[in-house]
Tab-separated table of C-alpha atoms in Angstrom:
chain	number	residue	atom	x	y	z
A	1	VAL	CA	4.834	-4.129	-13.206
A	2	ARG	CA	4.829	-0.692	-14.800
A	3	HIS	CA	3.256	-0.030	-18.203
A	4	ALA	CA	4.027	3.174	-20.128
A	5	ALA	CA	1.376	4.942	-22.187
A	6	THR	CA	2.904	7.346	-24.730
A	7	ASN	CA	1.218	10.286	-26.430
A	8	PRO	CA	2.983	10.724	-29.810
A	9	THR	CA	0.659	13.543	-30.964
A	10	LYS	CA	0.739	17.323	-30.549
A	11	VAL	CA	-2.505	17.276	-28.561
A	12	PRO	CA	-2.708	16.351	-24.808
A	13	CYS	CA	-4.989	13.465	-23.951
A	14	SER	CA	-6.578	11.673	-21.018
A	15	VAL	CA	-6.384	7.901	-20.626
A	16	ALA	CA	-8.652	5.769	-18.434
A	17	TYR	CA	-7.263	2.470	-17.119
A	18	SER	CA	-9.330	-0.483	-15.953
A	19	LEU	CA	-8.949	-4.108	-14.901
A	20	LYS	CA	-11.645	-6.744	-15.304
A	21	ALA	CA	-11.165	-10.039	-13.463
A	22	ARG	CA	-11.724	-13.039	-15.733
A	23	GLN	CA	-10.618	-15.900	-13.522
A	24	THR	CA	-9.477	-16.233	-9.931
A	25	GLY	CA	-8.142	-19.028	-7.766
A	26	ASP	CA	-10.825	-18.251	-5.191
A	27	ALA	CA	-14.099	-17.053	-6.669
A	28	SER	CA	-15.290	-15.653	-3.323
A	29	SER	CA	-12.363	-13.238	-2.949
A	30	GLU	CA	-11.411	-10.030	-4.708
A	31	SER	CA	-8.882	-10.128	-7.507
A	32	PRO	CA	-5.311	-9.738	-6.196
A	33	ILE	CA	-4.391	-7.773	-9.338
A	34	THR	CA	-4.820	-4.008	-8.891
A	35	LEU	CA	-3.760	-0.907	-10.773
A	36	SER	CA	-2.795	2.660	-9.949
A	37	PRO	CA	-3.686	5.272	-11.082
A	38	SER	CA	-7.044	4.653	-12.741
A	39	GLU	CA	-6.573	7.573	-15.151
A	40	ALA	CA	-3.778	9.778	-16.439
A	41	TYR	CA	-3.392	13.104	-18.254
A	42	ILE	CA	-0.607	12.818	-20.842
A	43	PRO	CA	0.833	16.010	-22.365
A	44	ALA	CA	1.926	16.059	-26.031
A	45	HIS	CA	4.980	13.902	-26.800
A	46	GLU	CA	5.210	12.613	-23.232
A	47	HIS	CA	4.383	9.382	-21.441
A	48	ARG	CA	2.903	8.328	-18.114
A	49	TYR	CA	3.124	5.044	-16.207
A	50	VAL	CA	0.424	2.852	-14.740
A	51	THR	CA	1.454	0.311	-12.099
A	52	LEU	CA	-0.064	-3.169	-11.927
A	53	THR	CA	0.348	-4.919	-8.571
A	54	PHE	CA	-0.114	-8.624	-7.865
A	55	ASN	CA	-0.661	-9.477	-4.187
A	56	PRO	CA	-2.290	-12.927	-3.856
A	57	LYS	CA	-3.748	-14.099	-0.548
A	58	SER	CA	-4.364	-17.662	-1.712
A	59	ILE	CA	-2.983	-20.325	-4.017
A	60	GLY	CA	-4.261	-20.275	-7.584
A	61	THR	CA	-4.078	-18.717	-11.033
A	62	PHE	CA	-5.525	-15.226	-11.424
A	63	LEU	CA	-6.383	-13.634	-14.759
A	64	SER	CA	-7.627	-10.144	-15.593
A	65	THR	CA	-8.014	-8.001	-18.703
A	66	PHE	CA	-6.180	-4.675	-18.634
A	67	GLU	CA	-7.669	-1.891	-20.752
A	68	ALA	CA	-6.452	1.623	-21.555
A	69	VAL	CA	-8.907	3.903	-23.354
A	70	VAL	CA	-8.092	7.371	-24.738
A	71	ASP	CA	-10.858	9.848	-23.910
A	72	LYS	CA	-12.366	11.284	-27.114
A	73	GLY	CA	-9.946	9.260	-29.218
A	74	ILE	CA	-10.943	8.945	-32.880
A	75	ASP	CA	-8.248	6.615	-34.231
A	76	GLY	CA	-9.560	3.067	-34.008
A	77	VAL	CA	-6.038	1.631	-33.824
A	78	THR	CA	-4.663	3.807	-30.992
A	79	ARG	CA	-7.854	4.670	-29.078
A	80	CYS	CA	-7.926	1.457	-27.051
A	81	PHE	CA	-5.338	-1.033	-25.840
A	82	THR	CA	-6.162	-4.337	-24.108
A	83	CYS	CA	-4.089	-7.265	-22.870
A	84	ASP	CA	-4.330	-10.163	-20.442
A	85	VAL	CA	-2.644	-9.931	-17.042
A	86	ARG	CA	-1.908	-13.215	-15.278
A	87	GLY	CA	-0.406	-14.169	-11.925
A	88	GLU	CA	-0.014	-17.365	-9.939
A	89	GLY	CA	-0.310	-17.442	-6.164
A	90	THR	CA	1.944	-19.956	-4.444
A	91	LEU	CA	3.293	-20.704	-0.971
A	92	PRO	CA	6.881	-21.045	0.250
A	93	HIS	CA	7.992	-24.660	-0.053
A	94	ILE	CA	11.019	-25.977	1.804
A	95	VAL	CA	11.777	-29.684	2.063
A	96	VAL	CA	14.019	-31.496	4.537
A	97	GLU	CA	16.553	-33.872	3.017
A	98	GLY	CA	18.838	-36.331	4.782
A	99	THR	CA	16.183	-37.699	7.179
A	100	LYS	CA	14.091	-40.860	7.332
A	101	LEU	CA	10.382	-41.225	8.050
A	102	SER	CA	10.456	-44.727	9.491
A	103	SER	CA	12.807	-47.416	10.764
A	104	GLY	CA	12.353	-51.075	11.694
A	105	GLY	CA	8.625	-50.943	10.951
A	106	ALA	CA	7.975	-48.298	13.596
A	107	PRO	CA	6.686	-45.144	11.902
A	108	PHE	CA	7.697	-41.712	13.131
A	109	THR	CA	5.243	-38.828	12.996
A	110	LEU	CA	8.052	-36.392	12.092
A	111	PRO	CA	11.118	-36.640	9.857
A	112	THR	CA	13.760	-38.290	12.029
A	113	VAL	CA	17.561	-38.222	11.998
A	114	LEU	CA	18.575	-41.752	13.026
A	115	PHE	CA	21.992	-42.291	14.541
A	116	PRO	CA	23.632	-45.720	14.780
A	117	ARG	CA	24.529	-47.206	18.134
A	118	ILE	CA	27.874	-45.863	19.285
A	119	LEU	CA	29.992	-46.256	22.386
A	120	PRO	CA	29.823	-43.563	25.079
A	121	CYS	CA	32.261	-40.674	24.556
A	122	ARG	CA	32.323	-41.328	20.790
A	123	VAL	CA	30.878	-38.865	18.270
A	124	ALA	CA	28.601	-39.467	15.282
A	125	GLN	CA	27.480	-36.864	12.733
A	126	LYS	CA	24.569	-36.640	10.320
A	127	SER	CA	23.621	-34.002	7.786
A	128	ILE	CA	20.297	-32.242	7.294
A	129	VAL	CA	19.720	-30.246	4.110
A	130	MET	CA	16.944	-27.677	3.784
A	131	LYS	CA	16.068	-27.025	0.132
A	132	ASN	CA	13.734	-24.397	-1.302
A	133	THR	CA	11.899	-26.367	-4.004
A	134	GLY	CA	9.340	-23.610	-4.564
A	135	MET	CA	9.185	-20.851	-7.169
A	136	ILE	CA	9.514	-17.954	-4.703
A	137	PRO	CA	12.029	-16.976	-2.019
A	138	ALA	CA	11.284	-18.496	1.393
A	139	LYS	CA	12.435	-17.867	4.941
A	140	PHE	CA	12.948	-20.360	7.734
A	141	ARG	CA	14.449	-20.496	11.197
A	142	PHE	CA	15.507	-23.355	13.428
A	143	GLU	CA	16.076	-24.092	17.083
A	144	MET	CA	16.888	-27.095	19.210
A	145	MET	CA	13.947	-27.855	21.491
A	146	GLN	CA	14.009	-29.108	25.106
A	147	GLU	CA	16.848	-28.851	27.538
A	148	ASP	CA	19.793	-31.162	27.021
A	149	GLU	CA	21.472	-31.300	30.406
A	150	GLU	CA	23.793	-34.046	29.219
A	151	ASP	CA	24.876	-31.988	26.192
A	152	THR	CA	24.302	-34.958	23.891
A	153	PHE	CA	23.182	-33.268	20.664
A	154	HIS	CA	24.661	-30.289	18.824
A	155	LEU	CA	23.282	-28.518	15.748
A	156	SER	CA	25.545	-26.339	13.648
A	157	SER	CA	25.639	-24.573	10.293
A	158	ALA	CA	28.375	-22.236	9.089
A	159	GLY	CA	27.426	-18.600	9.606
A	160	LEU	CA	23.811	-19.312	10.669
A	161	SER	CA	22.333	-18.701	14.107
A	162	GLU	CA	19.530	-20.451	15.969
A	163	GLY	CA	16.275	-18.492	16.108
A	164	LYS	CA	17.151	-16.060	13.282
A	165	TRP	CA	15.284	-16.028	9.968
A	166	ILE	CA	17.287	-17.331	7.007
A	167	GLU	CA	16.209	-16.369	3.481
A	168	MET	CA	16.574	-18.882	0.657
A	169	LYS	CA	16.240	-18.270	-3.063
A	170	PRO	CA	14.381	-20.807	-5.233
A	171	LYS	CA	16.414	-24.038	-5.634
A	172	GLN	CA	18.862	-22.922	-2.926
A	173	SER	CA	19.977	-25.395	-0.233
A	174	VAL	CA	21.321	-24.883	3.291
A	175	GLY	CA	23.089	-27.677	5.150
A	176	PHE	CA	23.248	-28.440	8.863
A	177	THR	CA	25.298	-30.884	10.865
A	178	VAL	CA	23.758	-32.751	13.803
A	179	GLU	CA	26.311	-34.196	16.204
A	180	PHE	CA	25.499	-37.016	18.620
A	181	ALA	CA	27.942	-37.482	21.532
A	182	PRO	CA	26.478	-39.749	24.262
A	183	LYS	CA	28.176	-39.921	27.599
A	184	GLU	CA	26.422	-43.135	28.698
A	185	ALA	CA	24.726	-46.177	27.168
A	186	LYS	CA	21.002	-45.407	26.773
A	187	ASN	CA	18.488	-44.015	24.262
A	188	PHE	CA	18.544	-40.282	23.554
A	189	SER	CA	16.196	-38.057	21.563
A	190	ARG	CA	15.708	-34.373	20.993
A	191	ASN	CA	13.488	-32.282	18.716
A	192	ILE	CA	14.616	-29.646	16.239
A	193	LYS	CA	11.998	-27.050	15.328
A	194	PHE	CA	11.945	-25.531	11.832
A	195	GLU	CA	9.528	-22.712	10.926
A	196	VAL	CA	8.866	-21.561	7.350
A	197	GLN	CA	7.320	-18.335	6.080
């Protein structure tokens, strides 16, 4: 965020900027709110910007007090400006929809796409939806794990490629189709790996 300090007088002035941390999500770490520059020389009837940067390394709410003080200022109203600066650190959050966590009393350790029993050489399809439920953009990528010599499972999504990062805006969803096409009567399983950053 950029903040402009304006000098409306006929006399140049110097302004000192400072930030004082008031509250952090992690008391042992430095405040993720920084500013640049720490001082500015402002000619008459001109303005200069100070940039406030928020770069959290952990989850939490961070609060600092921003202060701009005019060197040798004599007007009590315009000599000093203060305000609170607040930021919230969060992580990317993508959920998987269209899967089940258990079936027939046997729990699965991972979300599982369950297909019904079908005859060999028939095809069944199920949908998986990845949704960004967080407040910030998130990236993910996917790939089918293990070799499938029998070519039983297929994963597809229009315009998306396996192994490439896909960016999602907050509240955005991306759908996939999983196709099951057994060539013989037996149990089949295969893992799909999703990574989020």
